Coordinates of C-alpha atoms in Angstrom, one line a residue:
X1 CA 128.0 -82.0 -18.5
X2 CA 126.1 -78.7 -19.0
X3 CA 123.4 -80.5 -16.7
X4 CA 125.9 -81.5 -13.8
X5 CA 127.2 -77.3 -13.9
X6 CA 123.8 -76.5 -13.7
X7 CA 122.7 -78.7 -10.6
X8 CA 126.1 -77.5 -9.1
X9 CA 125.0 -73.7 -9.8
X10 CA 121.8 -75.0 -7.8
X11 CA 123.3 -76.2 -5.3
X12 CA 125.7 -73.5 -4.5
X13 CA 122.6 -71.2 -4.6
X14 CA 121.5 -73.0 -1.9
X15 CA 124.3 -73.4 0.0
X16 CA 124.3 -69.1 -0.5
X17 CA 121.0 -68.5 0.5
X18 CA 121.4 -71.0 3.5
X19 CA 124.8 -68.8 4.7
X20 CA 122.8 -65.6 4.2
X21 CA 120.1 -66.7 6.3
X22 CA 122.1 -67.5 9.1
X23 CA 124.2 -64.1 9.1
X24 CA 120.8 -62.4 8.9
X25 CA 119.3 -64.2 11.6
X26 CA 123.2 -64.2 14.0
X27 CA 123.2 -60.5 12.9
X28 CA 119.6 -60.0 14.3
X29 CA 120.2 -61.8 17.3
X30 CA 123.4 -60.3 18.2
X31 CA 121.7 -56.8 17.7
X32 CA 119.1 -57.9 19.7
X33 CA 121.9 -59.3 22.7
X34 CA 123.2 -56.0 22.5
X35 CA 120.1 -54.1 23.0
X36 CA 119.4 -56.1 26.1
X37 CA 122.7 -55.4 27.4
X38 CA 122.7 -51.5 26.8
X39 CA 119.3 -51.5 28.5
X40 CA 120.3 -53.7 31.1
X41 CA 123.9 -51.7 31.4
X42 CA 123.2 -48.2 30.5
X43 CA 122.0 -47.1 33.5
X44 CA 124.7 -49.0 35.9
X45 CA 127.5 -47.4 34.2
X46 CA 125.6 -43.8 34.0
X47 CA 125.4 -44.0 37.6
X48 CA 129.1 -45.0 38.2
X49 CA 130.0 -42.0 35.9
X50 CA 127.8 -39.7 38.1
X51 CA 129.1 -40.9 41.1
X52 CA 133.0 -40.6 39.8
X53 CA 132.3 -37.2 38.8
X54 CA 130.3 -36.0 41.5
X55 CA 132.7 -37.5 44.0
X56 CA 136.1 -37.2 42.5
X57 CA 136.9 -34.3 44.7
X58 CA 135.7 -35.4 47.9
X59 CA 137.8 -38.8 47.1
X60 CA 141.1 -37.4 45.3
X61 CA 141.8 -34.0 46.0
X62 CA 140.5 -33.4 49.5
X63 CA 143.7 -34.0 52.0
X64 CA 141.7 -36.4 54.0
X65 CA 139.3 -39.2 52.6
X66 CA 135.6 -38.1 53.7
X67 CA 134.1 -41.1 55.8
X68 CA 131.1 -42.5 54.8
X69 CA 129.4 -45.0 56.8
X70 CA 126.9 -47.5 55.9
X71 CA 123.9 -48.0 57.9
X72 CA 125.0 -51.1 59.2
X73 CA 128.7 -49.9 59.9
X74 CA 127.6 -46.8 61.7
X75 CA 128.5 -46.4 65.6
X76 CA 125.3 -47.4 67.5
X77 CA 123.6 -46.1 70.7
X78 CA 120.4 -47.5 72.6
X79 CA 118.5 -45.8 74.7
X80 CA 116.5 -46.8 77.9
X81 CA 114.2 -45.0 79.8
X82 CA 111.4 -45.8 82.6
X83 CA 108.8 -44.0 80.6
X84 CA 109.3 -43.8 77.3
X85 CA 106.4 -41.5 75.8
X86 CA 107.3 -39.1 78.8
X87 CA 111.2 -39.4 79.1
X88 CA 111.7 -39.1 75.0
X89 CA 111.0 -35.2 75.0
X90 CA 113.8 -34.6 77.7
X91 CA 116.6 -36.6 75.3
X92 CA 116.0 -34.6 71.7
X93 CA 119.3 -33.2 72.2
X94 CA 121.0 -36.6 73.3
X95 CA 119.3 -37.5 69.6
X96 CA 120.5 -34.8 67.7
X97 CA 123.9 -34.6 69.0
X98 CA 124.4 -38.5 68.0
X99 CA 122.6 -38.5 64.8
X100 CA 125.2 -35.7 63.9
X101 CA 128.5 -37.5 65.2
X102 CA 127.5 -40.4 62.7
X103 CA 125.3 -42.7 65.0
X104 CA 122.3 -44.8 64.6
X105 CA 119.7 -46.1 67.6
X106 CA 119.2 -49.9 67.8
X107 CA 117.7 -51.8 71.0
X108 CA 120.4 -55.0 70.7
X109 CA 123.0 -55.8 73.3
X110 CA 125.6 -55.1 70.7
X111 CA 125.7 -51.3 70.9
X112 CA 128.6 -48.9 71.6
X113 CA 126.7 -46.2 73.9
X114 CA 124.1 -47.0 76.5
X115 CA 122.4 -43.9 77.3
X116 CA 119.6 -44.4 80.2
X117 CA 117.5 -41.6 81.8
X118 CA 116.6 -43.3 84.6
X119 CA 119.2 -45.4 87.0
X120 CA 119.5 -48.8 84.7
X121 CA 121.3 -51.6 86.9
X122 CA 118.3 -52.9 88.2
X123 CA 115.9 -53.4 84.9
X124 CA 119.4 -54.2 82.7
X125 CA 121.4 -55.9 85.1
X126 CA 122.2 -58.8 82.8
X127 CA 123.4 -56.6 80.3
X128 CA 125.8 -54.8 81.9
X129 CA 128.0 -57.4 83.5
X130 CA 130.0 -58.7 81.1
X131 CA 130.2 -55.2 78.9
X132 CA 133.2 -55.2 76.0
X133 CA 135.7 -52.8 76.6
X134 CA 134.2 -49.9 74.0
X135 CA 130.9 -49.8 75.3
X136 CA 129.8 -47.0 77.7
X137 CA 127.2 -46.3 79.8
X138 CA 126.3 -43.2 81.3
X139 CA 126.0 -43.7 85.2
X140 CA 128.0 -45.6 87.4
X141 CA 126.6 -47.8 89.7
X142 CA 126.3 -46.2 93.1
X143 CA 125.8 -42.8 91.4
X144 CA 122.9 -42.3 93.7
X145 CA 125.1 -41.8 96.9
X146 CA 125.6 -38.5 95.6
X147 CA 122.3 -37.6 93.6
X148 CA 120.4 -38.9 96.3
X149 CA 119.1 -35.8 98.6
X150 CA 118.9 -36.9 101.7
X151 CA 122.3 -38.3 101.6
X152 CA 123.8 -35.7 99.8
X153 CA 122.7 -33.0 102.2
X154 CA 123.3 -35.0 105.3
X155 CA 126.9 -35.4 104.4
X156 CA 129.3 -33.1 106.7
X157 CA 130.8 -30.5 104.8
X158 CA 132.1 -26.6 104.8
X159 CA 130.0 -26.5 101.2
X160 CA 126.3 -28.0 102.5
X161 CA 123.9 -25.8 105.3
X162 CA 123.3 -27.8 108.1
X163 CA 121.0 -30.9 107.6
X164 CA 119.2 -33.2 109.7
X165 CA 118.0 -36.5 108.2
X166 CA 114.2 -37.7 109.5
X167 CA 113.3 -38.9 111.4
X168 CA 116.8 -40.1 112.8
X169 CA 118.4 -36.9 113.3
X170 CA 115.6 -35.4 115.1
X171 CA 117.3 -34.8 118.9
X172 CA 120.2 -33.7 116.9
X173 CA 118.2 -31.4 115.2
X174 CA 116.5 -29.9 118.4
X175 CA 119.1 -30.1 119.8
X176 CA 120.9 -27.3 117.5
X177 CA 117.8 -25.3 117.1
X178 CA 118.1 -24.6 120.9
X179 CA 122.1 -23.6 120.6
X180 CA 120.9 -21.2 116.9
X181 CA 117.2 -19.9 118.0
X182 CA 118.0 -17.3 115.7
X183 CA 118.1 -20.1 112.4
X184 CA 115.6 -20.6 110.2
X185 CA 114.9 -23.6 108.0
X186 CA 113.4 -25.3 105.2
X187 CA 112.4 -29.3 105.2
X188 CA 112.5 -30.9 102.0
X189 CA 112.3 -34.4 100.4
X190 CA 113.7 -36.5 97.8
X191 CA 111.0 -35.4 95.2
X192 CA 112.0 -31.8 95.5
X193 CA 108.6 -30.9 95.9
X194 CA 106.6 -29.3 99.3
X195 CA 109.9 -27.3 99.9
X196 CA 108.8 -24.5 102.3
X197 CA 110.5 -22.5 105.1
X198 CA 108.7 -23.2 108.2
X199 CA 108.3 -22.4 112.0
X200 CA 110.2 -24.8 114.6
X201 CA 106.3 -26.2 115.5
X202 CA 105.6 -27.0 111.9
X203 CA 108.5 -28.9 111.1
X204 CA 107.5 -32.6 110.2
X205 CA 109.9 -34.5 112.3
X206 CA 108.6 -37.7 111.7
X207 CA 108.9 -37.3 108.1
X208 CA 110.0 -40.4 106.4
X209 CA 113.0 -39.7 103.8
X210 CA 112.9 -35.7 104.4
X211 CA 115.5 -33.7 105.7
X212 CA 115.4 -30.3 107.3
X213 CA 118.2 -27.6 106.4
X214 CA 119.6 -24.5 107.7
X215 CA 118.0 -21.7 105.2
X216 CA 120.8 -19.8 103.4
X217 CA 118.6 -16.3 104.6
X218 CA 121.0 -13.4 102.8
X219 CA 121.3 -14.7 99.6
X220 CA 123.4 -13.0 96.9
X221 CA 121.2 -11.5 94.6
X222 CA 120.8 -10.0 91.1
X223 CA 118.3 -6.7 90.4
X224 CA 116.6 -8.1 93.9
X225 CA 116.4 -12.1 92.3
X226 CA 117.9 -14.8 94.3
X227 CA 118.8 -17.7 91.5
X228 CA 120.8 -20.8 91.5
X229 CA 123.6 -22.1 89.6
X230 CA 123.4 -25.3 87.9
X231 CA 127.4 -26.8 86.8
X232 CA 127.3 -29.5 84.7
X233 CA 130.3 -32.3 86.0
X234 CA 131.6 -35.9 84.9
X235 CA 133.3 -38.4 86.3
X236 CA 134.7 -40.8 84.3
X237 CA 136.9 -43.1 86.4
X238 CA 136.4 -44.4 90.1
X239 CA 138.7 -46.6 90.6
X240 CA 140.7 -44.0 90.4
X241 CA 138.9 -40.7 90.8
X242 CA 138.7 -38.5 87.8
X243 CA 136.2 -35.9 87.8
X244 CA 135.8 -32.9 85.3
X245 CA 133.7 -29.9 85.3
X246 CA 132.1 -27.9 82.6
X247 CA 133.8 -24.3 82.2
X248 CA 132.1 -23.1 79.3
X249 CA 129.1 -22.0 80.4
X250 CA 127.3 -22.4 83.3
X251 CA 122.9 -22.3 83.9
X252 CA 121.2 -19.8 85.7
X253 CA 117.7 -19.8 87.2
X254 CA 116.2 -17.5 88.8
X255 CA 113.5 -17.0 91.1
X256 CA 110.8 -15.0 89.4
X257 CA 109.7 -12.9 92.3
X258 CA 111.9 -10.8 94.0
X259 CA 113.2 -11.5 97.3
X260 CA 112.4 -8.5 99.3
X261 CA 109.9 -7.7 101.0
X262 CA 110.4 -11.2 102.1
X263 CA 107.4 -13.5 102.5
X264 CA 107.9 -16.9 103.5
X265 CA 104.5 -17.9 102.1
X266 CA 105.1 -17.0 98.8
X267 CA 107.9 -19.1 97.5
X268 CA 108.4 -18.4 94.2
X269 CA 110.8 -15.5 96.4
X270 CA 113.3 -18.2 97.5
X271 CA 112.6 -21.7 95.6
X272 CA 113.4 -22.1 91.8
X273 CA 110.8 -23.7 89.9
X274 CA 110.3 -25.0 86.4
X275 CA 108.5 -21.6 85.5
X276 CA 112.1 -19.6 86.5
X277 CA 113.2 -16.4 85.3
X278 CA 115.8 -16.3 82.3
X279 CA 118.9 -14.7 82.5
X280 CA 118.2 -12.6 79.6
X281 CA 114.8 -11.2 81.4
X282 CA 117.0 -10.1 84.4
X283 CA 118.1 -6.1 83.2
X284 CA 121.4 -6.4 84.7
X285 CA 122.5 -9.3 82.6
X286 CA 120.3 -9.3 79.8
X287 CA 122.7 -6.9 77.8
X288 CA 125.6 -8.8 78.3
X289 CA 124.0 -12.2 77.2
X290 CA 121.5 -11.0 74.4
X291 CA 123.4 -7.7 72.8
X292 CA 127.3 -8.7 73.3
X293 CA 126.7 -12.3 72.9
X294 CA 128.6 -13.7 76.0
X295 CA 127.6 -16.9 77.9
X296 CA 125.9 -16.6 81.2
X297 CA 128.6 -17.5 83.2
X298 CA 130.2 -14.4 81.9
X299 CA 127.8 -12.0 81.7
X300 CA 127.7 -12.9 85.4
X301 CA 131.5 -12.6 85.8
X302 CA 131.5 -9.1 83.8
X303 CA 128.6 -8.1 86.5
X304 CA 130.4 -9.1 89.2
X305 CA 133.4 -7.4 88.0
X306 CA 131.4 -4.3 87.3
X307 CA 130.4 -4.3 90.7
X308 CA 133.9 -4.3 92.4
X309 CA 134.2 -8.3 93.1
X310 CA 135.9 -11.6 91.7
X311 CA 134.2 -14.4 90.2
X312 CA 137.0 -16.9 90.4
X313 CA 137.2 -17.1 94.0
X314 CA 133.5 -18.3 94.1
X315 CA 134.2 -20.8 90.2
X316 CA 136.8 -22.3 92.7
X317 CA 134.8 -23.0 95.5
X318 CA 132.5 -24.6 93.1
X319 CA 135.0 -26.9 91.6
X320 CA 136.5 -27.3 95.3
X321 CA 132.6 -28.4 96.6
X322 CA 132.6 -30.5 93.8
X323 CA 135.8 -32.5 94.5
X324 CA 135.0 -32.9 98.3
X325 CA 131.4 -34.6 98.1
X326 CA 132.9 -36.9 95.0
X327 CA 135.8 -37.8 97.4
X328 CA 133.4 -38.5 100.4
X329 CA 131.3 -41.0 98.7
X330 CA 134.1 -42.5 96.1
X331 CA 134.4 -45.7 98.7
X332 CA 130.2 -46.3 98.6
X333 CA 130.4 -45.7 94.8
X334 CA 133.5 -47.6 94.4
X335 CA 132.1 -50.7 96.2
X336 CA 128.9 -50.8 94.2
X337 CA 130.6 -50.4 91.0
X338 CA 132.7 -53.8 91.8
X339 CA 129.7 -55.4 91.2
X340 CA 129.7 -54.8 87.3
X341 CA 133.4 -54.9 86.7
X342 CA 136.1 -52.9 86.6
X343 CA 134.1 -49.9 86.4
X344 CA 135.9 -48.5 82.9
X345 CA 132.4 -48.7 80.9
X346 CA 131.0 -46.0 83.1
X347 CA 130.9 -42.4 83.4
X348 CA 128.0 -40.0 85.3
X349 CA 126.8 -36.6 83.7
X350 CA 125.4 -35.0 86.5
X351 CA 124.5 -30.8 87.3
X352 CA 125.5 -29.6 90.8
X353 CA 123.2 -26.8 91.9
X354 CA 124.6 -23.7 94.0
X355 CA 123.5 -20.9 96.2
X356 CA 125.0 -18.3 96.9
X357 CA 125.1 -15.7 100.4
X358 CA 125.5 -12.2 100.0
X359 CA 129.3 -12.7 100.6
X360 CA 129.5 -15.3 97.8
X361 CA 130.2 -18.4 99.7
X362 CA 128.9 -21.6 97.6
X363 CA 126.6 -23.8 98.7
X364 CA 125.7 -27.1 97.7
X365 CA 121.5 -27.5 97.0
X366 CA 121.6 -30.9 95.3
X367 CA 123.4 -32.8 92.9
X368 CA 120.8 -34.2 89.6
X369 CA 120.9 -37.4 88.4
X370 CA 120.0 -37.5 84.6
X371 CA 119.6 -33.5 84.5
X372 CA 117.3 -32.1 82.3
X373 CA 118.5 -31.0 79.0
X374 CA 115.1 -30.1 77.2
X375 CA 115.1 -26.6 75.8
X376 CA 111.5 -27.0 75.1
X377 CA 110.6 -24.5 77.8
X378 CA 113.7 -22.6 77.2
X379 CA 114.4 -22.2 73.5
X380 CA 117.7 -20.1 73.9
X381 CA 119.2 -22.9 76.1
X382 CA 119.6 -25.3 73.4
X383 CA 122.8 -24.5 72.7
X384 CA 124.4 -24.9 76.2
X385 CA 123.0 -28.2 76.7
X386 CA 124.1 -29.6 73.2
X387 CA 127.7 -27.9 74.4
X388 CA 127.6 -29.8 76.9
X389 CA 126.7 -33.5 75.4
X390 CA 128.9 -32.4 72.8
X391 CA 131.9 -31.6 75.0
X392 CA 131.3 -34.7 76.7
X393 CA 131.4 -37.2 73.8
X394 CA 134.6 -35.8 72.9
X395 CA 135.9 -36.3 76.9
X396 CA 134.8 -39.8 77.2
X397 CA 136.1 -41.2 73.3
X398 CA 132.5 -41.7 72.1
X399 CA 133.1 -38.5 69.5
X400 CA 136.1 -40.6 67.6
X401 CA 138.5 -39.3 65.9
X402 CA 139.2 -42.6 64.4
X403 CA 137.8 -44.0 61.6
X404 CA 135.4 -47.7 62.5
X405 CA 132.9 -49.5 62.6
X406 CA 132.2 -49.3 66.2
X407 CA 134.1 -47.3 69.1
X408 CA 136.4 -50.5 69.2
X409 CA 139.6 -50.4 68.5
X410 CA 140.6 -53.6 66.5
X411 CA 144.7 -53.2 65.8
X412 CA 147.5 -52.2 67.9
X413 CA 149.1 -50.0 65.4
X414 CA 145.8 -47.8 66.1
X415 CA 146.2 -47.7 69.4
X416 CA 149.4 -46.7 69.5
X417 CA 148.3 -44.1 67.1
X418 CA 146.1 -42.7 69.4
X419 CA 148.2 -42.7 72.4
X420 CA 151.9 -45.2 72.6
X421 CA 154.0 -45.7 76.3
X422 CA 155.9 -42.8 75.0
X423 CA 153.1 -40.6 75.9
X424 CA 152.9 -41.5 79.5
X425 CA 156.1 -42.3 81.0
X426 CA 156.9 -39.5 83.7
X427 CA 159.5 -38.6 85.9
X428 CA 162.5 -40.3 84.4
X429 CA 164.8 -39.2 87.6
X430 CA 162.9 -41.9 89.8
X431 CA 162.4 -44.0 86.7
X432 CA 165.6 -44.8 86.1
X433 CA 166.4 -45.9 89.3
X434 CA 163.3 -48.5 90.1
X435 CA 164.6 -51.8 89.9
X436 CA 162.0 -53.2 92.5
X437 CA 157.9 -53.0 91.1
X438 CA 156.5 -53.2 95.0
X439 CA 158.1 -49.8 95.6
X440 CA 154.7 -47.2 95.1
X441 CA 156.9 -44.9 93.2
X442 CA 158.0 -47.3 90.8
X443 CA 154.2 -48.3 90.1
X444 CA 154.0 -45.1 87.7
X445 CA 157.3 -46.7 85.2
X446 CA 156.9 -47.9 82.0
X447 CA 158.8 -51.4 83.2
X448 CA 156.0 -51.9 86.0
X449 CA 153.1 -51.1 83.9
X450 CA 150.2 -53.9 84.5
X451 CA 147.6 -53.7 81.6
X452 CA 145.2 -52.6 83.7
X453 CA 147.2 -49.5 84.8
X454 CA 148.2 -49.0 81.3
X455 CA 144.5 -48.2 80.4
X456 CA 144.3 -46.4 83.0
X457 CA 146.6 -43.8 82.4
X458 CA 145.6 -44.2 78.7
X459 CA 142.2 -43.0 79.1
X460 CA 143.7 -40.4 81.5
X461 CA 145.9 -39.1 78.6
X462 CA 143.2 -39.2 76.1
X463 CA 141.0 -37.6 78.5
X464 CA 143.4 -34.7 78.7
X465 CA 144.2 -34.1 75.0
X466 CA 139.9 -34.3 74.7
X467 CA 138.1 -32.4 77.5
X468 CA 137.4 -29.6 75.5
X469 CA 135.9 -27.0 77.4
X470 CA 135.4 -29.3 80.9
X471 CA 138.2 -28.0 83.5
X472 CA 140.0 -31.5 85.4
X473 CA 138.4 -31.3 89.1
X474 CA 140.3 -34.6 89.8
X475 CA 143.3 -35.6 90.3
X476 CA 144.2 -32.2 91.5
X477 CA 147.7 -30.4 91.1
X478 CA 150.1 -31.0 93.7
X479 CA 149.8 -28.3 96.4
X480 CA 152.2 -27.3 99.3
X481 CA 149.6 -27.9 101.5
X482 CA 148.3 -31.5 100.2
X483 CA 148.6 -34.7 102.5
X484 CA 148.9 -37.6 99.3
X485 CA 148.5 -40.4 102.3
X486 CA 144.7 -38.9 102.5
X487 CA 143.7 -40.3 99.2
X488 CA 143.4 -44.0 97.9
X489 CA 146.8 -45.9 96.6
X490 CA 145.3 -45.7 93.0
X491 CA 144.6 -42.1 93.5
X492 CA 147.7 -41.5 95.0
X493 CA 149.8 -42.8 91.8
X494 CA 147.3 -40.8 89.2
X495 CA 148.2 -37.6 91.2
X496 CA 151.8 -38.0 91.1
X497 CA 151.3 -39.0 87.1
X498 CA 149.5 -35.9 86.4
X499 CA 152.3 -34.1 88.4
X500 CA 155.1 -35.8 86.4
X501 CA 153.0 -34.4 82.8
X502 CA 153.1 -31.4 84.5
X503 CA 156.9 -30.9 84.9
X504 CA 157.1 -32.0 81.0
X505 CA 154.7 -29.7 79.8
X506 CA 153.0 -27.4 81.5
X507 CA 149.4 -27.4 79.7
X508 CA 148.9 -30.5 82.3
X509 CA 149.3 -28.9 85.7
X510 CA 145.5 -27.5 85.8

């Protein structure tokens, strides 16, 4: 009996020293497990402490949720150029202006924002034929009718001197040098370079794509400068005409040699070069723009005003220049748009250039095409031109309000965030008595409304509520004066639109 205890009292000794093995060897592994998993974890929840802590305000107390887009998610732009390593200089501001309102570059088809230096619809024809309804490029097709110099300055007008194309015009041209002996004139070319007033036996009449044009010879001038005025415009609709101007500051150039004693060999007197004067090296206006801080358009106006004259007389000629050439070549553009759609993806940023006589009359030198907006030469203009891409992102809808993915819109109950049919029905006394669609009037109801008109006077509403500092050109307000049969159907119904916003509230009659 003892002998049976005592091989029991083995056995559970065994059996003891068997159990505490395994709880020392589970105990060491699980401390081991658990070691892994605080090295493994540690950091991971560290960081989602941080970022709780560091963020809770931005996330929970701010009244709005700060956006935060992911590099994929972000709205995308691609840029195209003729020359690249020359061109890139001439779009830093294009760059920075886009980088800040959240975008990233990328060479795909699938961007938002097509922005070319050059005229792209030959080299990316393919690509622009079947565009999605967000994406934008910035020039219509056709923009050239306009930009082009030898059209531009050919085309009648009370705005543009005198032109004769070459060598077609050329009996014309003689023709009116014998009825004005007393003219003078200057030829120039597409390139803008060669320009030079010249003798009646010097002119080039057989010159292939020149022009030669009456020369504006009492020009207004400033502390004995002549100088030109550069206003930067956009039209965003053709089909039908909208056109917008930039009010918030204008460029100046000027001629770094004074005008008189006039020389018409040296012609840094009368042509504006790259290496033009400044405003703020011109005494009368440099207080104005460098000590008080005003834009140059109005340190021009206060010197005008100083002197005894109005400025908005000539601003209006301007913006009345403007609207004319637009309206003469809207057919040519029109037709060439047809070829890429609709025409709704496009919108041209171009720069008008002025003159002025010693009476203050405007005249139209040329319109640019891609103008340059590099303030490597001119430090201090940096800020207009970033104004003005600025100003223009927010006209167009590329600078969103909205939060996405991309500029498009992907629910209805967004877009009728942004802008519902309650927003642009007008003039409720003919309204409510259209029964019949075909009638013209009845074309601007809510009960007629085809999609396509729908956008249209979406855009146009958004366009309003966005323009910023850029003044509507086009439609213009009704006037006693105006003949609405002159103007295309389409332009026609936007006119009386605007006019019916105008009689609601009367922020939209100018």
């Amino acid at each position: 009996m003892a002998k049976e205890n005592n091989i029991q009292a083995k056995s559970t000794s065994k059996r003891k020293c068997s159990s505490t093995n395994e709880q020392i060897i589970n105990t060491t592994t699980n401390k081991l497990f658990r070691t892994i998993l605080y090295v493994f974890l540690a950091p991971i929840i560290l960081s989602g402490v941080y970022f709780l802590v560091h963020n809770y305000h931005n996330y929970f107390c701010e009244p709005h949720v700060q956006e935060i887009f992911l590099e994929e998610e972000r709205p995308t732009f691609r840029i195209h150029t003729k020359f690249p390593n020359s061109d890139i200089g001439y779009l830093k501001h294009v760059f920075l202006v886009l980088d800040r309102l959240g975008f990233q570059q990328q060479e795909t088809s699938n961007w938002d924002l097509l922005w070319a230096h050059d005229y792209p619809f030959s080299a990316l024809r393919a690509n622009l034929t079947n565009l999605k309804p967000h994406q934008r490029v910035n020039h219509f097709p056709g923009c050239g009718y306009i930009t082009n110099k030898v059209d531009l300055s050919t085309t009648e007008g009370k705005f543009i001197p005198v032109s004769f194309k070459m060598p077609d015009n050329r009996e014309d041209l003689l023709a009116h040098i014998e009825k004005n002996p007393e003219k003078t004139y200057v030829q120039k070319s597409n390139d803008h370079r060669g320009i030079e007033m010249k003798k009646i036996d010097e002119l080039n009449l057989t010159a292939e794509g020149s022009f030669v044009q009456e020369f504006i010879d009492k020009p207004f001038l400033v502390d004995g400068y002549k100088f030109d005025i550069g206003i930067y415009t956009v039209i965003t609709s053709i089909d039908p005409l909208r056109i917008y101007g930039y009010k918030g500051d204008v460029l100046f150039r000027f001629c770094p040699i004074e005008y008189y004693p006039f020389d018409p060999k040296i012609i840094d007197k009368y042509v504006v070069g790259d290496d033009y004067l400044p405003i703020w090296n011109v005494p009368s206006l440099r207080n104005y723009y460098k000590n008080l801080g005003f834009s140059m358009k109005d340190s021009f106006d206060a010197y005008l005003r100083a002197k005894g004259k109005d400025p908005q007389k000539m601003w209006d000629s301007a913006f009345d220049a403007i609207r004319e050439i637009a309206l003469k070549k809207e057919m040519k553009i029109r037709e060439a748009t047809k070829r890429f759609g609709d025409g709704r993806n496009f919108f041209e940023l171009m720069r008008f250039d002025f003159t002025l006589d010693e009476d203050l009359n405007v005249f139209i030198m040329e319109a640019n095409m891609s103008p340059n907006l590099s303030s490597a030469h001119f430090p201090p203009n940096q800020l207009l031109y970033e104004q003005v891409l600025f100003n223009l992102f927010a006209l167009i809808g590329v600078a969103r309000r909205t939060r996405s993915d991309t500029l498009q819109i992907k629910e209805k109950a967004e877009i009728e965030m942004e802008v519902a049919d309650k927003n642009l029905v007008v003039l409720p006394e003919i309204c409510n008595n259209c029964n019949d669609c075909f009638r013209i009037e009845c074309q601007i109801c809510r009960k007629c409304y085809t999609d396509d008109w729908r956008r249209v006077l979406s855009q146009s509403f958004l366009e309003h509520h966005n323009k910023m500092d850029y003044r509507r050109i086009f439609p213009p307000p009704i006037t006693e004066n105006m003949v609405l049969k002159d103007y295309s159907l389409k332009n026609q119904l936007l006119i009386r639109w605007y006019q019916g916003k105008c009689e609601i509230d009367p922020t939209w009659c100018n």
